Amino acid sequence: MTKAADIMHPGAQWIPENETVLRAAQLMRELGVGALPVSDANERLCGIVTDRDIVVDCIAESADPSGTPVGALTKGTPRWIPADADVRDVLREMEEHKIRRLPVIDQNKRLVGMISEADLAHHLSDDLLGEFVEKVYAQ
């Protein structure tokens, strides 16, 4: 059985919720990613910030990215999946919540990776990928 750990992009990196939006954008550029998990002071997931969040909720609102904490852009309950979860559980979580990126957490509650649409495209059959796209992007 394929597990979350088998399809995730390993080496995901947190950004602390009190770090600036500017630093988040720089880190995304350095890592070549479009989203970062956001951690609280105890290194527990408290949200995810995306490149779109930065543009729509910071830049377009004329907020100062060098003075705005990344935690100000997180909203809702963060979703995650255990590293040993079956790939169907991954799909269910992403489909039910219409999310495109999912942090992967180990037994010690530490971030070990992220699953994105690109990861799904590389590891799923065309049928499963088609179902995912239909459910996540359907109105």
CSV table of N, CA and C in Angstrom, one decimal:
chain,number,residue,atom,x,y,z
A,1,MET,N,0.8,-1.2,0.0
A,1,MET,CA,0.0,0.0,0.0
A,1,MET,C,0.9,1.3,0.0
A,2,THR,N,0.5,2.2,-0.8
A,2,THR,CA,1.2,3.5,-0.9
A,2,THR,C,0.8,4.4,0.3
A,3,LYS,N,1.8,4.9,1.0
A,3,LYS,CA,1.6,5.8,2.2
A,3,LYS,C,1.9,7.2,1.8
A,4,ALA,N,1.5,8.1,2.7
A,4,ALA,CA,1.7,9.5,2.6
A,4,ALA,C,3.3,9.8,2.4
A,5,ALA,N,4.0,9.1,3.3
A,5,ALA,CA,5.5,9.2,3.2
A,5,ALA,C,6.1,8.8,1.9
A,6,ASP,N,5.4,8.0,1.1
A,6,ASP,CA,5.9,7.5,-0.2
A,6,ASP,C,5.7,8.6,-1.3
A,7,ILE,N,4.8,9.4,-1.1
A,7,ILE,CA,4.5,10.4,-2.2
A,7,ILE,C,4.8,11.8,-1.8
A,8,MET,N,5.1,12.1,-0.5
A,8,MET,CA,5.4,13.5,-0.1
A,8,MET,C,6.7,14.0,-0.6
A,9,HIS,N,6.8,15.3,-0.6
A,9,HIS,CA,8.1,15.9,-0.9
A,9,HIS,C,8.7,16.1,0.5
A,10,PRO,N,9.9,15.4,0.7
A,10,PRO,CA,10.5,15.4,2.1
A,10,PRO,C,11.2,16.7,2.3
A,11,GLY,N,11.5,17.0,3.5
A,11,GLY,CA,12.3,18.1,3.9
A,11,GLY,C,11.6,19.4,3.9
A,12,ALA,N,10.3,19.4,4.1
A,12,ALA,CA,9.5,20.6,4.2
A,12,ALA,C,10.0,21.4,5.4
A,13,GLN,N,9.8,22.7,5.4
A,13,GLN,CA,10.3,23.5,6.4
A,13,GLN,C,9.2,24.4,7.0
A,14,TRP,N,9.2,24.6,8.3
A,14,TRP,CA,8.3,25.5,9.0
A,14,TRP,C,8.7,26.9,8.8
A,15,ILE,N,7.8,27.8,9.0
A,15,ILE,CA,8.1,29.2,9.3
A,15,ILE,C,7.3,29.6,10.5
A,16,PRO,N,8.0,30.2,11.5
A,16,PRO,CA,7.3,30.6,12.7
A,16,PRO,C,6.3,31.6,12.5
A,17,GLU,N,5.2,31.6,13.2
A,17,GLU,CA,4.0,32.5,13.0
A,17,GLU,C,4.4,33.9,13.3
A,18,ASN,N,5.5,34.2,14.0
A,18,ASN,CA,5.9,35.6,14.3
A,18,ASN,C,6.9,36.1,13.3
A,19,GLU,N,7.3,35.3,12.3
A,19,GLU,CA,8.2,35.7,11.3
A,19,GLU,C,7.5,36.6,10.3
A,20,THR,N,8.2,37.4,9.5
A,20,THR,CA,7.5,38.3,8.6
A,20,THR,C,7.0,37.7,7.3
A,21,VAL,N,6.1,38.3,6.7
A,21,VAL,CA,5.6,37.8,5.4
A,21,VAL,C,6.7,38.0,4.4
A,22,LEU,N,7.5,39.0,4.5
A,22,LEU,CA,8.7,39.1,3.6
A,22,LEU,C,9.6,37.9,3.7
A,23,ARG,N,9.9,37.5,4.9
A,23,ARG,CA,10.8,36.3,5.1
A,23,ARG,C,10.1,35.1,4.5
A,24,ALA,N,8.8,35.0,4.7
A,24,ALA,CA,8.1,33.8,4.1
A,24,ALA,C,8.3,33.8,2.6
A,25,ALA,N,8.1,34.9,1.9
A,25,ALA,CA,8.3,35.0,0.5
A,25,ALA,C,9.7,34.7,0.1
A,26,GLN,N,10.7,35.2,0.8
A,26,GLN,CA,12.1,34.8,0.5
A,26,GLN,C,12.3,33.3,0.7
A,27,LEU,N,11.8,32.7,1.7
A,27,LEU,CA,12.0,31.3,2.0
A,27,LEU,C,11.3,30.5,0.9
A,28,MET,N,10.1,30.9,0.5
A,28,MET,CA,9.5,30.2,-0.6
A,28,MET,C,10.3,30.2,-1.9
A,29,ARG,N,10.9,31.4,-2.2
A,29,ARG,CA,11.8,31.5,-3.3
A,29,ARG,C,13.0,30.6,-3.2
A,30,GLU,N,13.6,30.6,-2.0
A,30,GLU,CA,14.8,29.8,-1.8
A,30,GLU,C,14.5,28.3,-1.9
A,31,LEU,N,13.4,27.9,-1.4
A,31,LEU,CA,13.0,26.5,-1.5
A,31,LEU,C,12.3,26.0,-2.7
A,32,GLY,N,11.9,27.0,-3.5
A,32,GLY,CA,11.2,26.7,-4.8
A,32,GLY,C,9.8,26.1,-4.5
A,33,VAL,N,9.1,26.7,-3.5
A,33,VAL,CA,7.8,26.2,-3.1
A,33,VAL,C,6.7,27.3,-3.1
A,34,GLY,N,5.5,27.0,-3.1
A,34,GLY,CA,4.4,28.0,-3.1
A,34,GLY,C,3.6,28.0,-1.8
A,35,ALA,N,4.1,27.3,-0.8
A,35,ALA,CA,3.4,27.3,0.5
A,35,ALA,C,4.4,26.8,1.6
A,36,LEU,N,4.1,27.3,2.7
A,36,LEU,CA,4.9,27.0,3.9
A,36,LEU,C,4.0,26.7,5.1
A,37,PRO,N,4.2,25.6,5.8
A,37,PRO,CA,3.5,25.3,7.0
A,37,PRO,C,4.0,26.4,8.1
A,38,VAL,N,3.1,26.9,8.9
A,38,VAL,CA,3.4,27.9,9.9
A,38,VAL,C,3.3,27.2,11.2
A,39,SER,N,4.3,27.4,12.1
A,39,SER,CA,4.4,26.8,13.4
A,39,SER,C,4.2,27.8,14.5
A,40,ASP,N,3.7,27.3,15.6
A,40,ASP,CA,3.6,28.2,16.8
A,40,ASP,C,4.9,28.1,17.6
A,41,ALA,N,4.9,28.6,18.8
A,41,ALA,CA,6.2,28.6,19.5
A,41,ALA,C,6.6,27.2,19.9
A,42,ASN,N,5.7,26.3,19.9
A,42,ASN,CA,6.0,24.9,20.3
A,42,ASN,C,6.3,24.0,19.1
A,43,GLU,N,6.5,24.6,17.9
A,43,GLU,CA,6.7,23.9,16.6
A,43,GLU,C,5.6,23.0,16.3
A,44,ARG,N,4.3,23.4,16.6
A,44,ARG,CA,3.2,22.7,16.2
A,44,ARG,C,2.5,23.5,15.1
A,45,LEU,N,1.9,22.8,14.1
A,45,LEU,CA,1.2,23.4,13.0
A,45,LEU,C,0.1,24.3,13.4
A,46,CYS,N,0.1,25.5,13.0
A,46,CYS,CA,-1.0,26.4,13.3
A,46,CYS,C,-1.6,27.0,12.1
A,47,GLY,N,-1.0,26.7,10.9
A,47,GLY,CA,-1.6,27.2,9.6
A,47,GLY,C,-0.6,26.9,8.5
A,48,ILE,N,-1.0,27.4,7.3
A,48,ILE,CA,-0.2,27.3,6.1
A,48,ILE,C,-0.3,28.7,5.5
A,49,VAL,N,0.7,29.2,5.0
A,49,VAL,CA,0.7,30.4,4.2
A,49,VAL,C,1.1,30.1,2.8
A,50,THR,N,0.4,30.6,1.8
A,50,THR,CA,0.7,30.4,0.4
A,50,THR,C,1.1,31.7,-0.3
A,51,ASP,N,1.7,31.5,-1.5
A,51,ASP,CA,2.1,32.7,-2.3
A,51,ASP,C,0.9,33.5,-2.6
A,52,ARG,N,-0.2,32.9,-2.8
A,52,ARG,CA,-1.5,33.6,-3.1
A,52,ARG,C,-1.9,34.4,-1.8
A,53,ASP,N,-1.8,33.8,-0.6
A,53,ASP,CA,-2.1,34.6,0.6
A,53,ASP,C,-1.3,35.8,0.7
A,54,ILE,N,0.0,35.7,0.4
A,54,ILE,CA,0.9,36.9,0.4
A,54,ILE,C,0.4,38.0,-0.5
A,55,VAL,N,0.1,37.6,-1.7
A,55,VAL,CA,-0.4,38.6,-2.7
A,55,VAL,C,-1.7,39.2,-2.4
A,56,VAL,N,-2.7,38.3,-2.1
A,56,VAL,CA,-4.1,38.8,-1.9
A,56,VAL,C,-4.3,39.4,-0.6
A,57,ASP,N,-3.8,38.8,0.5
A,57,ASP,CA,-4.1,39.3,1.8
A,57,ASP,C,-3.0,40.2,2.5
A,58,CYS,N,-1.9,40.4,1.8
A,58,CYS,CA,-0.9,41.3,2.3
A,58,CYS,C,-0.7,42.5,1.3
A,59,ILE,N,-0.1,42.1,0.1
A,59,ILE,CA,0.3,43.1,-0.9
A,59,ILE,C,-0.9,43.9,-1.4
A,60,ALA,N,-1.9,43.2,-1.8
A,60,ALA,CA,-3.1,43.8,-2.4
A,60,ALA,C,-3.9,44.7,-1.3
A,61,GLU,N,-3.6,44.4,0.0
A,61,GLU,CA,-4.3,45.2,1.0
A,61,GLU,C,-3.4,46.3,1.5
A,62,SER,N,-2.3,46.5,0.8
A,62,SER,CA,-1.3,47.6,1.1
A,62,SER,C,-0.6,47.4,2.4
A,63,ALA,N,-0.6,46.2,2.9
A,63,ALA,CA,0.1,45.9,4.2
A,63,ALA,C,1.6,45.8,3.9
A,64,ASP,N,2.4,46.1,4.9
A,64,ASP,CA,3.9,46.0,4.8
A,64,ASP,C,4.4,44.6,5.0
A,65,PRO,N,4.9,43.9,4.0
A,65,PRO,CA,5.3,42.6,4.2
A,65,PRO,C,6.5,42.4,5.2
A,66,SER,N,7.3,43.5,5.4
A,66,SER,CA,8.4,43.4,6.3
A,66,SER,C,7.9,43.7,7.7
A,67,GLY,N,6.7,44.1,7.9
A,67,GLY,CA,6.2,44.3,9.3
A,67,GLY,C,5.0,43.5,9.6
A,68,THR,N,4.5,42.7,8.7
A,68,THR,CA,3.3,41.8,9.0
A,68,THR,C,3.8,40.4,9.3
A,69,PRO,N,3.3,39.9,10.5
A,69,PRO,CA,3.7,38.5,10.8
A,69,PRO,C,2.9,37.6,9.9
A,70,VAL,N,3.6,36.5,9.6
A,70,VAL,CA,3.0,35.5,8.7
A,70,VAL,C,1.8,34.9,9.3
A,71,GLY,N,1.7,34.8,10.7
A,71,GLY,CA,0.6,34.3,11.4
A,71,GLY,C,-0.7,35.1,11.1
A,72,ALA,N,-0.6,36.3,10.7
A,72,ALA,CA,-1.7,37.2,10.4
A,72,ALA,C,-2.4,36.7,9.1
A,73,LEU,N,-1.8,35.9,8.3
A,73,LEU,CA,-2.3,35.5,7.0
A,73,LEU,C,-2.9,34.1,7.1
A,74,THR,N,-2.7,33.4,8.2
A,74,THR,CA,-3.3,32.0,8.3
A,74,THR,C,-4.7,32.1,8.7
A,75,LYS,N,-5.5,31.2,8.2
A,75,LYS,CA,-6.9,31.2,8.6
A,75,LYS,C,-7.5,29.8,8.6
A,76,GLY,N,-8.5,29.6,9.4
A,76,GLY,CA,-9.1,28.3,9.4
A,76,GLY,C,-8.3,27.3,10.2
A,77,THR,N,-8.8,26.1,10.3
A,77,THR,CA,-8.1,25.0,11.0
A,77,THR,C,-7.1,24.3,10.1
A,78,PRO,N,-5.8,24.3,10.5
A,78,PRO,CA,-4.9,23.6,9.6
A,78,PRO,C,-5.1,22.1,9.5
A,79,ARG,N,-5.0,21.6,8.3
A,79,ARG,CA,-5.1,20.2,8.0
A,79,ARG,C,-3.8,19.5,7.9
A,80,TRP,N,-3.6,18.3,8.2
A,80,TRP,CA,-2.4,17.5,8.1
A,80,TRP,C,-2.7,16.1,8.0
A,81,ILE,N,-1.7,15.3,7.7
A,81,ILE,CA,-1.9,13.8,7.6
A,81,ILE,C,-0.7,13.1,8.2
A,82,PRO,N,-0.9,12.0,8.9
A,82,PRO,CA,0.2,11.2,9.4
A,82,PRO,C,1.0,10.6,8.2
A,83,ALA,N,2.3,10.5,8.5
A,83,ALA,CA,3.2,9.9,7.4
A,83,ALA,C,2.8,8.5,7.0
A,84,ASP,N,2.2,7.7,7.9
A,84,ASP,CA,1.9,6.3,7.6
A,84,ASP,C,0.4,6.2,7.1
A,85,ALA,N,-0.2,7.3,6.8
A,85,ALA,CA,-1.6,7.3,6.3
A,85,ALA,C,-1.6,6.7,4.8
A,86,ASP,N,-2.6,6.0,4.5
A,86,ASP,CA,-2.8,5.4,3.2
A,86,ASP,C,-3.1,6.6,2.2
A,87,VAL,N,-2.6,6.4,0.9
A,87,VAL,CA,-2.8,7.5,-0.1
A,87,VAL,C,-4.3,7.8,-0.3
A,88,ARG,N,-5.2,6.9,-0.1
A,88,ARG,CA,-6.6,7.2,-0.2
A,88,ARG,C,-7.1,8.1,0.9
A,89,ASP,N,-6.5,8.0,2.1
A,89,ASP,CA,-6.8,8.9,3.2
A,89,ASP,C,-6.2,10.3,2.8
A,90,VAL,N,-5.1,10.4,2.2
A,90,VAL,CA,-4.5,11.7,1.7
A,90,VAL,C,-5.5,12.3,0.8
A,91,LEU,N,-6.0,11.6,-0.2
A,91,LEU,CA,-6.9,12.1,-1.2
A,91,LEU,C,-8.2,12.6,-0.5
A,92,ARG,N,-8.7,11.8,0.4
A,92,ARG,CA,-10.0,12.1,1.1
A,92,ARG,C,-9.8,13.4,1.8
A,93,GLU,N,-8.7,13.6,2.5
A,93,GLU,CA,-8.5,14.8,3.3
A,93,GLU,C,-8.4,16.0,2.4
A,94,MET,N,-7.7,15.9,1.3
A,94,MET,CA,-7.5,17.0,0.4
A,94,MET,C,-8.8,17.3,-0.4
A,95,GLU,N,-9.5,16.3,-0.7
A,95,GLU,CA,-10.8,16.5,-1.5
A,95,GLU,C,-11.9,17.1,-0.6
A,96,GLU,N,-12.0,16.5,0.6
A,96,GLU,CA,-13.1,17.0,1.5
A,96,GLU,C,-12.9,18.5,1.9
A,97,HIS,N,-11.6,18.9,2.1
A,97,HIS,CA,-11.4,20.3,2.5
A,97,HIS,C,-10.9,21.2,1.3
A,98,LYS,N,-10.9,20.6,0.1
A,98,LYS,CA,-10.6,21.3,-1.1
A,98,LYS,C,-9.2,22.1,-0.9
A,99,ILE,N,-8.3,21.3,-0.5
A,99,ILE,CA,-6.9,21.9,-0.3
A,99,ILE,C,-5.9,21.3,-1.3
A,100,ARG,N,-4.9,22.0,-1.6
A,100,ARG,CA,-4.0,21.6,-2.7
A,100,ARG,C,-2.6,21.2,-2.1
A,101,ARG,N,-2.4,21.5,-0.8
A,101,ARG,CA,-1.1,21.2,-0.2
A,101,ARG,C,-1.4,20.6,1.2
A,102,LEU,N,-0.7,19.6,1.6
A,102,LEU,CA,-1.1,18.9,2.9
A,102,LEU,C,0.2,18.6,3.6
A,103,PRO,N,0.4,19.1,4.8
A,103,PRO,CA,1.6,18.8,5.6
A,103,PRO,C,1.6,17.3,6.0
A,104,VAL,N,2.7,16.7,6.1
A,104,VAL,CA,2.8,15.3,6.6
A,104,VAL,C,3.6,15.3,7.9
A,105,ILE,N,3.0,14.7,8.9
A,105,ILE,CA,3.5,14.7,10.3
A,105,ILE,C,3.9,13.3,10.7
A,106,ASP,N,5.0,13.2,11.4
A,106,ASP,CA,5.4,11.8,11.9
A,106,ASP,C,4.8,11.6,13.3
A,107,GLN,N,5.1,10.4,13.9
A,107,GLN,CA,4.5,10.0,15.2
A,107,GLN,C,4.8,11.0,16.3
A,108,ASN,N,5.9,11.7,16.2
A,108,ASN,CA,6.3,12.7,17.2
A,108,ASN,C,5.8,14.0,17.0
A,109,LYS,N,4.8,14.1,16.0
A,109,LYS,CA,4.2,15.4,15.7
A,109,LYS,C,5.1,16.4,15.1
A,110,ARG,N,6.1,15.9,14.4
A,110,ARG,CA,7.1,16.8,13.7
A,110,ARG,C,6.8,16.7,12.2
A,111,LEU,N,7.0,17.9,11.6
A,111,LEU,CA,6.8,18.0,10.1
A,111,LEU,C,7.9,17.2,9.4
A,112,VAL,N,7.5,16.3,8.5
A,112,VAL,CA,8.5,15.5,7.7
A,112,VAL,C,8.4,15.7,6.2
A,113,GLY,N,7.3,16.4,5.8
A,113,GLY,CA,7.1,16.6,4.4
A,113,GLY,C,5.8,17.3,4.0
A,114,MET,N,5.6,17.6,2.7
A,114,MET,CA,4.4,18.2,2.2
A,114,MET,C,4.0,17.4,1.0
A,115,ILE,N,2.7,17.3,0.8
A,115,ILE,CA,2.1,16.7,-0.4
A,115,ILE,C,1.4,17.8,-1.2
A,116,SER,N,1.8,17.9,-2.4
A,116,SER,CA,1.2,18.9,-3.3
A,116,SER,C,0.5,18.2,-4.4
A,117,GLU,N,-0.2,19.0,-5.2
A,117,GLU,CA,-0.8,18.5,-6.5
A,117,GLU,C,0.2,17.8,-7.4
A,118,ALA,N,1.4,18.4,-7.4
A,118,ALA,CA,2.5,17.9,-8.3
A,118,ALA,C,2.9,16.5,-7.8
A,119,ASP,N,3.0,16.3,-6.5
A,119,ASP,CA,3.3,15.0,-5.9
A,119,ASP,C,2.2,14.0,-6.3
A,120,LEU,N,1.0,14.4,-6.2
A,120,LEU,CA,-0.1,13.5,-6.6
A,120,LEU,C,0.0,13.1,-8.1
A,121,ALA,N,0.3,14.1,-8.9
A,121,ALA,CA,0.4,13.9,-10.4
A,121,ALA,C,1.5,12.9,-10.7
A,122,HIS,N,2.6,12.9,-9.9
A,122,HIS,CA,3.7,11.9,-10.2
A,122,HIS,C,3.5,10.5,-9.6
A,123,HIS,N,2.5,10.4,-8.7
A,123,HIS,CA,2.4,9.1,-8.1
A,123,HIS,C,1.0,8.4,-8.2
A,124,LEU,N,0.0,9.1,-8.8
A,124,LEU,CA,-1.3,8.5,-8.9
A,124,LEU,C,-1.6,8.1,-10.3
A,125,SER,N,-2.6,7.1,-10.4
A,125,SER,CA,-3.0,6.8,-11.7
A,125,SER,C,-3.8,7.9,-12.3
A,126,ASP,N,-4.0,7.9,-13.6
A,126,ASP,CA,-4.8,9.0,-14.2
A,126,ASP,C,-6.2,9.1,-13.7
A,127,ASP,N,-6.8,7.9,-13.4
A,127,ASP,CA,-8.2,7.9,-12.9
A,127,ASP,C,-8.3,8.5,-11.5
A,128,LEU,N,-7.4,8.2,-10.6
A,128,LEU,CA,-7.4,8.8,-9.3
A,128,LEU,C,-7.1,10.3,-9.3
A,129,LEU,N,-6.1,10.6,-10.2
A,129,LEU,CA,-5.8,12.0,-10.3
A,129,LEU,C,-7.0,12.8,-10.9
A,130,GLY,N,-7.7,12.3,-11.9
A,130,GLY,CA,-8.8,12.9,-12.4
A,130,GLY,C,-9.9,13.1,-11.4
A,131,GLU,N,-10.2,12.1,-10.6
A,131,GLU,CA,-11.2,12.2,-9.5
A,131,GLU,C,-10.8,13.3,-8.5
A,132,PHE,N,-9.5,13.4,-8.2
A,132,PHE,CA,-9.0,14.5,-7.3
A,132,PHE,C,-9.3,15.8,-7.8
A,133,VAL,N,-8.9,16.0,-9.1
A,133,VAL,CA,-9.1,17.3,-9.7
A,133,VAL,C,-10.5,17.7,-9.8
A,134,GLU,N,-11.4,16.8,-10.1
A,134,GLU,CA,-12.8,17.1,-10.2
A,134,GLU,C,-13.4,17.5,-8.9
A,135,LYS,N,-13.0,16.8,-7.8
A,135,LYS,CA,-13.5,17.1,-6.5
A,135,LYS,C,-13.0,18.4,-5.9
A,136,VAL,N,-11.7,18.7,-6.1
A,136,VAL,CA,-11.1,19.8,-5.5
A,136,VAL,C,-11.5,21.1,-6.3
A,137,TYR,N,-11.6,21.0,-7.6
A,137,TYR,CA,-11.8,22.2,-8.3
A,137,TYR,C,-13.3,22.4,-8.7
A,138,ALA,N,-14.1,21.5,-8.5
A,138,ALA,CA,-15.6,21.6,-8.8
A,138,ALA,C,-16.2,22.7,-7.9
A,139,GLN,N,-17.1,23.4,-8.5
A,139,GLN,CA,-17.7,24.5,-7.7
A,139,GLN,C,-18.7,24.0,-6.8
